[in-house]
Amino acid sequence: MTIAVERKGGTRARANAEGIINRPVAVAVRVSAAPRQRVVVSWGLACPKTDTGTDKGTGGSYTTTAPNVRALRLPRREIAFCAVRGEARLTRKGRVKVTLLGSER
């Protein structure tokens, strides 16, 4: 299922998407760009064990050539929900799209 989508265009365009998924079993970030080019992707994930709990969260970044899909490692098995964010930044002029994907229990 799609958690969130964001599109931007221009020189070194930057698209930010964020959303929440309940009881996730898998989460991924998908990026696409036109024209095809290198994209810098940053992501963040906070997944508390309970609805009222807190989580320090994890995150990272990587550089890839779009299109690309990358699964994000969930911190544990039993999760109430995850707050997910993803950002994709072009290295040249063009259009970029970042999509946050997930599967619920």
PDB file of C-alpha atoms in Angstrom:
ATOM      1  CA  MET A   1       0.000   0.000   0.000  1.00  0.00           C
ATOM      2  CA  THR A   2       1.089   3.578  -0.567  1.00  0.00           C
ATOM      3  CA  ILE A   3       1.767   5.555   2.625  1.00  0.00           C
ATOM      4  CA  ALA A   4       2.654   8.916   1.004  1.00  0.00           C
ATOM      5  CA  VAL A   5       3.781  10.409  -2.337  1.00  0.00           C
ATOM      6  CA  GLU A   6       5.484  13.708  -3.201  1.00  0.00           C
ATOM      7  CA  ARG A   7       6.647  15.155  -6.542  1.00  0.00           C
ATOM      8  CA  LYS A   8       8.837  18.156  -7.353  1.00  0.00           C
ATOM      9  CA  GLY A   9      10.617  19.584 -10.377  1.00  0.00           C
ATOM     10  CA  GLY A  10      13.443  21.981 -11.152  1.00  0.00           C
ATOM     11  CA  THR A  11      17.182  22.278 -10.696  1.00  0.00           C
ATOM     12  CA  ARG A  12      18.266  19.956  -7.880  1.00  0.00           C
ATOM     13  CA  ALA A  13      14.593  19.389  -7.041  1.00  0.00           C
ATOM     14  CA  ARG A  14      13.830  17.986  -3.591  1.00  0.00           C
ATOM     15  CA  ALA A  15      10.676  15.993  -2.763  1.00  0.00           C
ATOM     16  CA  ASN A  16       9.701  15.171   0.857  1.00  0.00           C
ATOM     17  CA  ALA A  17       7.059  12.600   1.834  1.00  0.00           C
ATOM     18  CA  GLU A  18       5.974  11.522   5.292  1.00  0.00           C
ATOM     19  CA  GLY A  19       3.225   9.377   6.716  1.00  0.00           C
ATOM     20  CA  ILE A  20       2.148   6.805   9.295  1.00  0.00           C
ATOM     21  CA  ILE A  21       1.479   3.091   8.843  1.00  0.00           C
ATOM     22  CA  ASN A  22      -0.245   0.966  11.503  1.00  0.00           C
ATOM     23  CA  ARG A  23       1.120  -2.474  12.461  1.00  0.00           C
ATOM     24  CA  PRO A  24       3.664  -2.656   9.626  1.00  0.00           C
ATOM     25  CA  VAL A  25       5.384  -5.830   8.446  1.00  0.00           C
ATOM     26  CA  ALA A  26       7.366  -4.092   5.675  1.00  0.00           C
ATOM     27  CA  VAL A  27       8.275  -0.512   4.680  1.00  0.00           C
ATOM     28  CA  ALA A  28      10.120   0.709   1.563  1.00  0.00           C
ATOM     29  CA  VAL A  29      11.107   3.907  -0.272  1.00  0.00           C
ATOM     30  CA  ARG A  30      10.652   4.151  -4.051  1.00  0.00           C
ATOM     31  CA  VAL A  31      12.213   6.988  -6.084  1.00  0.00           C
ATOM     32  CA  SER A  32      11.888   7.875  -9.748  1.00  0.00           C
ATOM     33  CA  ALA A  33      13.322  10.724 -11.804  1.00  0.00           C
ATOM     34  CA  ALA A  34      12.987  12.164 -15.295  1.00  0.00           C
ATOM     35  CA  PRO A  35      15.331  12.377 -17.027  1.00  0.00           C
ATOM     36  CA  ARG A  36      16.995   9.297 -15.504  1.00  0.00           C
ATOM     37  CA  GLN A  37      19.757  10.449 -13.142  1.00  0.00           C
ATOM     38  CA  ARG A  38      21.416  10.001  -9.771  1.00  0.00           C
ATOM     39  CA  VAL A  39      19.279  10.770  -6.733  1.00  0.00           C
ATOM     40  CA  VAL A  40      20.290  11.296  -3.098  1.00  0.00           C
ATOM     41  CA  VAL A  41      17.734   9.615  -0.821  1.00  0.00           C
ATOM     42  CA  SER A  42      17.345  10.297   2.922  1.00  0.00           C
ATOM     43  CA  TRP A  43      14.942   8.348   5.107  1.00  0.00           C
ATOM     44  CA  GLY A  44      13.753   8.141   8.703  1.00  0.00           C
ATOM     45  CA  LEU A  45      11.715   5.623  10.653  1.00  0.00           C
ATOM     46  CA  ALA A  46      10.281   5.759  14.210  1.00  0.00           C
ATOM     47  CA  CYS A  47       8.401   2.630  15.331  1.00  0.00           C
ATOM     48  CA  PRO A  48       7.187   2.467  18.966  1.00  0.00           C
ATOM     49  CA  LYS A  49       6.074  -0.872  20.384  1.00  0.00           C
ATOM     50  CA  THR A  50       2.815   0.576  21.810  1.00  0.00           C
ATOM     51  CA  ASP A  51       0.351   3.263  20.703  1.00  0.00           C
ATOM     52  CA  THR A  52       1.457   5.552  23.553  1.00  0.00           C
ATOM     53  CA  GLY A  53       5.146   4.675  23.450  1.00  0.00           C
ATOM     54  CA  THR A  54       8.074   6.559  22.008  1.00  0.00           C
ATOM     55  CA  ASP A  55      10.977   5.470  19.846  1.00  0.00           C
ATOM     56  CA  LYS A  56      14.316   7.154  19.209  1.00  0.00           C
ATOM     57  CA  GLY A  57      14.064   6.255  15.539  1.00  0.00           C
ATOM     58  CA  THR A  58      16.540   5.348  12.845  1.00  0.00           C
ATOM     59  CA  GLY A  59      17.494   6.902   9.550  1.00  0.00           C
ATOM     60  CA  GLY A  60      20.062   7.101   6.847  1.00  0.00           C
ATOM     61  CA  SER A  61      20.839   8.170   3.322  1.00  0.00           C
ATOM     62  CA  TYR A  62      22.123   6.653   0.117  1.00  0.00           C
ATOM     63  CA  THR A  63      22.770   7.636  -3.492  1.00  0.00           C
ATOM     64  CA  THR A  64      21.200   5.657  -6.313  1.00  0.00           C
ATOM     65  CA  THR A  65      20.193   5.910  -9.950  1.00  0.00           C
ATOM     66  CA  ALA A  66      16.423   6.230 -10.315  1.00  0.00           C
ATOM     67  CA  PRO A  67      14.179   4.309 -10.571  1.00  0.00           C
ATOM     68  CA  ASN A  68      14.946   2.475  -7.339  1.00  0.00           C
ATOM     69  CA  VAL A  69      13.070   0.716  -4.523  1.00  0.00           C
ATOM     70  CA  ARG A  70      14.764   0.044  -1.188  1.00  0.00           C
ATOM     71  CA  ALA A  71      13.268  -1.834   1.766  1.00  0.00           C
ATOM     72  CA  LEU A  72      13.802  -0.252   5.185  1.00  0.00           C
ATOM     73  CA  ARG A  73      14.683  -2.550   8.073  1.00  0.00           C
ATOM     74  CA  LEU A  74      12.066  -2.491  10.827  1.00  0.00           C
ATOM     75  CA  PRO A  75      13.546  -2.330  14.355  1.00  0.00           C
ATOM     76  CA  ARG A  76      11.469  -5.193  15.824  1.00  0.00           C
ATOM     77  CA  ARG A  77       8.627  -7.590  15.053  1.00  0.00           C
ATOM     78  CA  GLU A  78       5.794  -6.266  17.226  1.00  0.00           C
ATOM     79  CA  ILE A  79       5.175  -2.639  16.254  1.00  0.00           C
ATOM     80  CA  ALA A  80       2.077  -0.512  16.948  1.00  0.00           C
ATOM     81  CA  PHE A  81       2.808   1.943  14.114  1.00  0.00           C
ATOM     82  CA  CYS A  82       5.670   3.586  12.223  1.00  0.00           C
ATOM     83  CA  ALA A  83       6.167   7.228  11.331  1.00  0.00           C
ATOM     84  CA  VAL A  84       8.045   7.170   8.017  1.00  0.00           C
ATOM     85  CA  ARG A  85       9.722   9.967   6.089  1.00  0.00           C
ATOM     86  CA  GLY A  86      11.611   9.997   2.827  1.00  0.00           C
ATOM     87  CA  GLU A  87      13.354  12.705   0.832  1.00  0.00           C
ATOM     88  CA  ALA A  88      14.740  12.471  -2.703  1.00  0.00           C
ATOM     89  CA  ARG A  89      17.050  15.147  -4.151  1.00  0.00           C
ATOM     90  CA  LEU A  90      18.158  15.316  -7.770  1.00  0.00           C
ATOM     91  CA  THR A  91      21.775  15.949  -8.713  1.00  0.00           C
ATOM     92  CA  ARG A  92      20.713  17.835 -11.887  1.00  0.00           C
ATOM     93  CA  LYS A  93      17.608  19.468 -13.361  1.00  0.00           C
ATOM     94  CA  GLY A  94      14.481  17.348 -13.757  1.00  0.00           C
ATOM     95  CA  ARG A  95      11.461  15.903 -11.995  1.00  0.00           C
ATOM     96  CA  VAL A  96      11.601  13.651  -8.950  1.00  0.00           C
ATOM     97  CA  LYS A  97       9.000  11.518  -7.180  1.00  0.00           C
ATOM     98  CA  VAL A  98       9.363   9.795  -3.803  1.00  0.00           C
ATOM     99  CA  THR A  99       6.840   7.168  -2.679  1.00  0.00           C
ATOM    100  CA  LEU A 100       6.663   5.536   0.752  1.00  0.00           C
ATOM    101  CA  LEU A 101       5.335   1.975   0.580  1.00  0.00           C
ATOM    102  CA  GLY A 102       4.242  -0.400   3.334  1.00  0.00           C
ATOM    103  CA  SER A 103       2.410  -3.599   4.243  1.00  0.00           C
ATOM    104  CA  GLU A 104       0.200  -3.911   7.317  1.00  0.00           C
ATOM    105  CA  ARG A 105      -0.533  -7.009   9.425  1.00  0.00           C
TER     106      ARG A 105
END
